[in-house]
Amino acid sequence: MGRSKLIVRNLRKIFRIDEGFGRYSSITAIDDVNLEVNEGELVTIIGPSGCGKSTLLMIIAGLYDKTSGEVLLDGASINGPGLDRGVVFQEFALFPWLTVRNNICFGLKMKGVPASEHDRIMKRYLKLVKLEEFEKIFPHRLSGGMKQRVGIARALAYSPELLLMDEPFGALDAQTRTSLQQMLVDIWSETRKTILFVTHSVREAVFLSDRIVVLSRRPSRVRAVIDVDLPRPRQRLSQPFLRYEEELEELIARELGDKASKTEARVA
Ligand SMILES: Nc1ncnc2c1ncn2[C@@H]1O[C@H](COP(=O)(O)OP(=O)(O)OP(=O)(O)O)[C@@H](O)[C@H]1O
Ligand SMILES: [Mg+2]
């Protein structure tokens, strides 16, 4: 695999919470996270609820400040949001007052892509997410899965260096979810984007990933990194697939078992 696209080094995040009456408390969400994503790689992050996955993505997106450590994209420190990163979150964050077409063109405008190019680019990405006929529709007339597909098209259209996805399929039914996973792998193979994807689902992680980063409970550290050495297209019911699933389930169960894993963390 190619060179490093994203490097996260000794990342730490402490939230300071204003309790009122001049009192503050703090909560450490991320203790010490190190990870690297290579150019063109699809990496997923999995870990217990509340361990700091969204916080990590928000920091990489430049929407939250870090407490300490380094986050480098193409060797440069991230210091705020930017069009070199595309973001797709679980809540469908389309602009309700814009049509599908204009939702997608929004990022193009922000990036200063000439207006004469917009239609061609917009149509290419709408085709990738199989929504060619919905160009003129407003988001409220789309299903959840369709909204998420527009969100993906919008994030890809302005050609970011890195696509950040935080449980983008979490709110969808199982069937839609499976088909969007396949669609994402197809788009990824075609565009060779670098993708960092957060999920709760072991099956989704094994289906999508080149590598899976398993986080500990909060405050998070990297518990394990698993290379998924399975040919694509992946068969969810094949023996090797199921073995990966089992290995991950075990790791996560051990993590939730707490005491044993704390000792391990010290050893590691
Ligand atoms: N803006 C914030 N202010 C204060 N605390 C926060 C804030 N955002 C997150 N936290 C806290 O940081 C911790 C990590 O939250 P985060 O949302 O990153 O977890 P997560 O791993 O994404 O969880 P889930 O799997 O449920 O989505 C939690 O304890 C949460 O309460
Ligand atoms: Mg989250």
Coordinates of C-alpha atoms and ligand atoms in Angstrom, one line a residue:
M1 CA 0.0 0.0 0.0
G2 CA 1.1 3.6 -0.7
R3 CA 2.4 6.3 1.6
S4 CA 0.8 7.7 4.7
K5 CA -2.2 9.9 4.1
L6 CA -3.3 10.5 7.7
I7 CA -1.1 10.2 10.8
V8 CA -2.6 10.5 14.3
R9 CA 0.1 10.6 17.0
N10 CA -0.4 10.5 20.8
L11 CA -3.7 12.1 20.4
R12 CA -5.4 13.1 23.6
K13 CA -8.8 14.9 24.1
I14 CA -10.1 16.2 27.4
F15 CA -13.5 17.9 27.3
R16 CA -13.9 20.7 29.8
I17 CA -17.5 20.9 30.9
D18 CA -19.0 24.1 32.4
E19 CA -21.1 23.0 35.3
G20 CA -22.3 26.5 36.1
F21 CA -21.7 28.7 39.1
G22 CA -18.0 29.0 38.0
R23 CA -17.4 25.3 38.4
Y24 CA -15.9 23.1 35.8
S25 CA -15.4 19.4 35.4
S26 CA -13.5 17.4 32.8
I27 CA -13.8 14.2 31.0
T28 CA -11.0 12.4 29.1
A29 CA -12.5 11.0 25.9
I30 CA -9.3 10.0 24.2
D31 CA -6.3 9.0 26.2
D32 CA -3.6 8.2 23.7
V33 CA -4.5 7.2 20.1
N34 CA -1.9 6.4 17.4
L35 CA -2.9 5.4 13.9
E36 CA -1.9 5.7 10.3
V37 CA -4.0 5.5 7.2
N38 CA -2.3 5.0 3.9
E39 CA -3.3 6.6 0.6
G40 CA -6.2 4.7 -0.9
E41 CA -6.8 2.6 2.1
L42 CA -10.2 1.9 3.7
V43 CA -9.8 1.7 7.5
T44 CA -12.6 1.2 10.0
I45 CA -12.6 2.1 13.6
I46 CA -14.6 0.0 16.0
G47 CA -15.0 0.2 19.8
P48 CA -17.4 0.4 22.7
S49 CA -20.1 3.1 22.7
G50 CA -18.8 6.3 24.2
C51 CA -15.2 5.4 23.8
G52 CA -14.4 8.5 21.7
K53 CA -14.8 7.4 18.1
S54 CA -16.9 10.4 17.0
T55 CA -14.6 12.7 19.0
L56 CA -11.7 11.3 17.0
L57 CA -13.4 11.9 13.7
M58 CA -14.5 15.4 14.7
I59 CA -10.9 16.2 15.6
I60 CA -9.7 14.9 12.2
A61 CA -12.5 16.8 10.5
G62 CA -11.2 19.9 12.3
L63 CA -14.5 20.5 14.1
Y64 CA -13.1 19.9 17.6
D65 CA -9.7 21.0 19.0
K66 CA -7.4 18.4 20.3
T67 CA -5.9 18.6 23.8
S68 CA -2.5 17.3 22.7
G69 CA -0.8 15.2 20.1
E70 CA -0.6 15.5 16.4
V71 CA -2.9 15.0 13.4
L72 CA -1.3 15.2 10.0
L73 CA -2.9 15.1 6.6
D74 CA -0.4 14.7 3.8
G75 CA 2.2 15.8 6.3
A76 CA 0.5 19.0 7.3
S77 CA -1.1 19.7 10.7
I78 CA -4.9 19.9 10.7
N79 CA -6.0 23.2 12.3
G80 CA -9.7 23.5 11.4
P81 CA -12.2 22.3 8.9
G82 CA -11.3 22.2 5.2
L83 CA -12.3 21.0 1.8
D84 CA -9.5 18.4 1.8
R85 CA -11.8 16.3 4.0
G86 CA -15.3 15.1 3.2
V87 CA -17.6 14.2 6.1
V88 CA -20.6 11.8 6.2
F89 CA -22.3 11.4 9.5
Q90 CA -25.1 9.3 10.8
E91 CA -27.6 12.1 10.9
F92 CA -28.5 13.0 7.3
A93 CA -27.1 16.5 7.2
L94 CA -28.4 17.6 3.8
F95 CA -29.5 21.2 3.4
P96 CA -33.3 20.8 3.3
W97 CA -33.8 24.0 1.3
L98 CA -31.6 22.8 -1.5
T99 CA -32.4 20.2 -4.2
V100 CA -30.3 17.1 -4.5
R101 CA -28.4 18.8 -7.4
N102 CA -27.7 21.9 -5.3
N103 CA -26.7 19.9 -2.2
I104 CA -24.0 18.3 -4.3
C105 CA -22.9 21.5 -6.1
F106 CA -22.6 23.3 -2.7
G107 CA -19.1 21.9 -2.1
L108 CA -18.1 22.5 -5.6
K109 CA -19.0 26.2 -5.3
M110 CA -17.1 26.4 -1.9
K111 CA -14.1 24.9 -3.6
G112 CA -14.2 27.4 -6.5
V113 CA -14.9 24.8 -9.2
P114 CA -16.0 26.7 -12.3
A115 CA -19.9 26.7 -12.7
S116 CA -19.5 25.2 -16.2
E117 CA -18.1 22.0 -14.6
H118 CA -20.8 21.6 -11.9
D119 CA -23.3 19.6 -13.9
R120 CA -20.8 17.1 -15.3
I121 CA -19.4 16.4 -11.8
M122 CA -22.8 16.3 -10.1
K123 CA -24.1 13.9 -12.7
R124 CA -21.1 11.6 -12.3
Y125 CA -21.5 11.3 -8.6
L126 CA -25.3 11.0 -8.7
K127 CA -24.7 8.1 -11.1
L128 CA -22.2 6.5 -8.7
V129 CA -24.9 6.5 -6.0
K130 CA -27.6 5.4 -8.4
L131 CA -29.8 8.5 -8.0
E132 CA -29.6 10.0 -11.5
E133 CA -33.3 10.7 -11.6
F134 CA -33.5 12.6 -8.3
E135 CA -31.5 15.6 -9.3
K136 CA -34.4 18.1 -8.9
I137 CA -35.9 16.6 -5.7
F138 CA -35.8 18.2 -2.3
P139 CA -34.4 16.0 0.6
H140 CA -37.7 15.6 2.4
R141 CA -38.9 13.4 -0.4
L142 CA -36.1 11.0 -0.1
S143 CA -35.8 7.8 2.0
G144 CA -33.2 7.5 4.7
G145 CA -31.0 5.4 2.5
M146 CA -31.3 7.8 -0.4
K147 CA -30.4 10.8 1.8
Q148 CA -27.3 9.0 2.9
R149 CA -26.4 8.3 -0.7
V150 CA -26.8 12.0 -1.6
G151 CA -24.6 12.7 1.5
I152 CA -21.9 10.4 0.1
A153 CA -22.2 11.9 -3.4
R154 CA -21.9 15.4 -1.9
A155 CA -18.8 14.5 0.1
L156 CA -17.1 12.8 -2.9
A157 CA -18.0 15.4 -5.5
Y158 CA -15.5 18.1 -4.4
S159 CA -12.8 15.4 -4.4
P160 CA -11.5 15.5 -0.9
E161 CA -8.2 13.8 0.0
L162 CA -9.9 11.9 2.9
L163 CA -13.4 10.8 3.4
L164 CA -14.5 10.6 7.1
M165 CA -17.6 8.5 7.8
D166 CA -19.2 8.2 11.2
E167 CA -21.7 5.3 11.3
P168 CA -23.2 6.5 8.1
F169 CA -25.4 3.4 7.7
G170 CA -26.2 3.1 11.4
A171 CA -29.8 4.3 11.1
L172 CA -30.8 2.2 8.1
D173 CA -32.5 -1.2 7.9
A174 CA -30.3 -4.3 7.4
Q175 CA -31.1 -4.7 3.7
T176 CA -30.4 -1.0 2.7
R177 CA -27.3 -1.2 4.9
T178 CA -25.9 -4.2 3.1
S179 CA -26.5 -2.7 -0.3
L180 CA -24.9 0.6 0.6
Q181 CA -21.9 -1.2 2.0
Q182 CA -21.5 -2.8 -1.4
M183 CA -22.0 0.5 -3.1
L184 CA -19.3 2.1 -1.0
V185 CA -16.8 -0.6 -1.8
D186 CA -17.6 -0.1 -5.5
I187 CA -17.2 3.7 -5.3
W188 CA -14.0 3.2 -3.4
S189 CA -12.6 0.8 -6.0
E190 CA -13.5 3.3 -8.7
T191 CA -12.3 6.5 -7.0
R192 CA -9.4 5.1 -4.9
K193 CA -10.3 7.5 -2.1
T194 CA -8.8 7.2 1.4
I195 CA -11.6 6.4 3.8
L196 CA -11.8 6.3 7.6
F197 CA -15.0 4.8 8.6
V198 CA -16.5 4.4 12.1
T199 CA -18.9 1.5 12.9
H200 CA -20.4 -0.5 15.7
S201 CA -20.9 -3.5 13.5
V202 CA -18.3 -6.2 13.4
R203 CA -19.8 -7.6 10.1
E204 CA -19.7 -4.1 8.5
A205 CA -16.0 -3.7 9.6
V206 CA -15.0 -7.1 8.1
F207 CA -16.9 -6.5 4.9
L208 CA -15.4 -3.0 4.2
S209 CA -11.9 -2.8 5.7
D210 CA -8.4 -3.2 4.6
R211 CA -7.6 -2.7 8.3
I212 CA -9.7 -2.5 11.4
V213 CA -8.6 -0.4 14.4
V214 CA -10.1 -1.6 17.6
L215 CA -10.4 1.0 20.4
S216 CA -10.5 0.4 24.1
R217 CA -13.2 1.7 26.4
R218 CA -13.1 5.4 27.2
P219 CA -10.6 7.0 27.5
S220 CA -9.6 5.3 24.3
R221 CA -6.4 3.8 23.2
V222 CA -5.8 1.5 20.2
R223 CA -6.3 -2.0 21.5
A224 CA -5.6 -3.9 18.3
V225 CA -5.1 -3.4 14.6
I226 CA -6.3 -6.2 12.4
D227 CA -5.4 -6.6 8.7
V228 CA -8.3 -8.1 6.8
D229 CA -6.7 -10.3 4.3
L230 CA -9.8 -11.4 2.3
P231 CA -10.3 -11.1 -1.4
R232 CA -13.1 -8.9 -2.7
P233 CA -16.0 -9.1 -3.3
R234 CA -16.3 -10.6 0.2
Q235 CA -18.7 -13.3 1.0
R236 CA -20.3 -12.7 4.4
L237 CA -21.0 -16.3 5.0
S238 CA -17.6 -17.8 4.0
Q239 CA -15.5 -19.5 6.7
P240 CA -12.6 -17.0 6.6
F241 CA -15.1 -14.1 6.9
L242 CA -16.7 -15.7 9.9
R243 CA -13.4 -16.3 11.5
Y244 CA -12.5 -12.6 11.3
E245 CA -15.9 -11.8 12.8
E246 CA -15.3 -14.2 15.7
E247 CA -11.8 -12.8 16.3
L248 CA -13.2 -9.3 16.5
E249 CA -16.2 -10.2 18.7
E250 CA -13.8 -11.8 21.1
L251 CA -11.5 -8.8 21.2
I252 CA -14.4 -6.5 21.9
A253 CA -16.0 -8.8 24.5
R254 CA -12.6 -8.9 26.3
E255 CA -12.4 -5.1 26.1
L256 CA -15.9 -4.9 27.7
G257 CA -14.8 -7.4 30.3
D258 CA -12.6 -4.6 31.7
K259 CA -10.1 -5.8 34.3
A260 CA -8.2 -8.2 32.2
S261 CA -7.9 -5.7 29.4
K262 CA -6.6 -3.0 31.8
T263 CA -3.6 -5.2 32.7
E264 CA -3.0 -5.9 29.0
A265 CA -3.1 -2.2 28.3
R266 CA -0.3 -1.7 30.7
V267 CA 1.7 -4.5 29.2
A268 CA 1.2 -3.1 25.7
Ligands
LIG1 N1 -19.0 18.1 23.1 C1 -18.8 17.3 24.1 N2 -18.7 17.8 25.4 C2 -18.4 17.1 26.4 N3 -18.2 15.8 26.4 C3 -18.3 15.2 25.2 C4 -18.6 15.9 24.0 N4 -18.7 15.0 22.9 C5 -18.4 13.8 23.5 N5 -18.2 13.9 24.8 C6 -17.9 12.7 25.7 O1 -16.8 12.1 25.2 C7 -17.0 10.7 25.3 C8 -16.8 10.1 23.9 O2 -17.9 10.4 23.1 P1 -18.0 10.0 21.6 O3 -19.3 10.6 21.0 O4 -16.8 10.3 20.9 O5 -18.2 8.4 21.7 P2 -18.4 7.3 20.5 O6 -17.3 6.3 20.6 O7 -18.6 8.0 19.2 O8 -19.8 6.7 21.0 P3 -21.0 6.0 20.2 O9 -20.4 4.7 19.7 O10 -22.1 5.8 21.1 O11 -21.3 6.9 19.0 C9 -18.3 10.4 25.9 O12 -18.1 10.2 27.3 C10 -19.1 11.7 25.7 O13 -19.9 12.0 26.8
MG2 MG -20.2 8.2 17.9

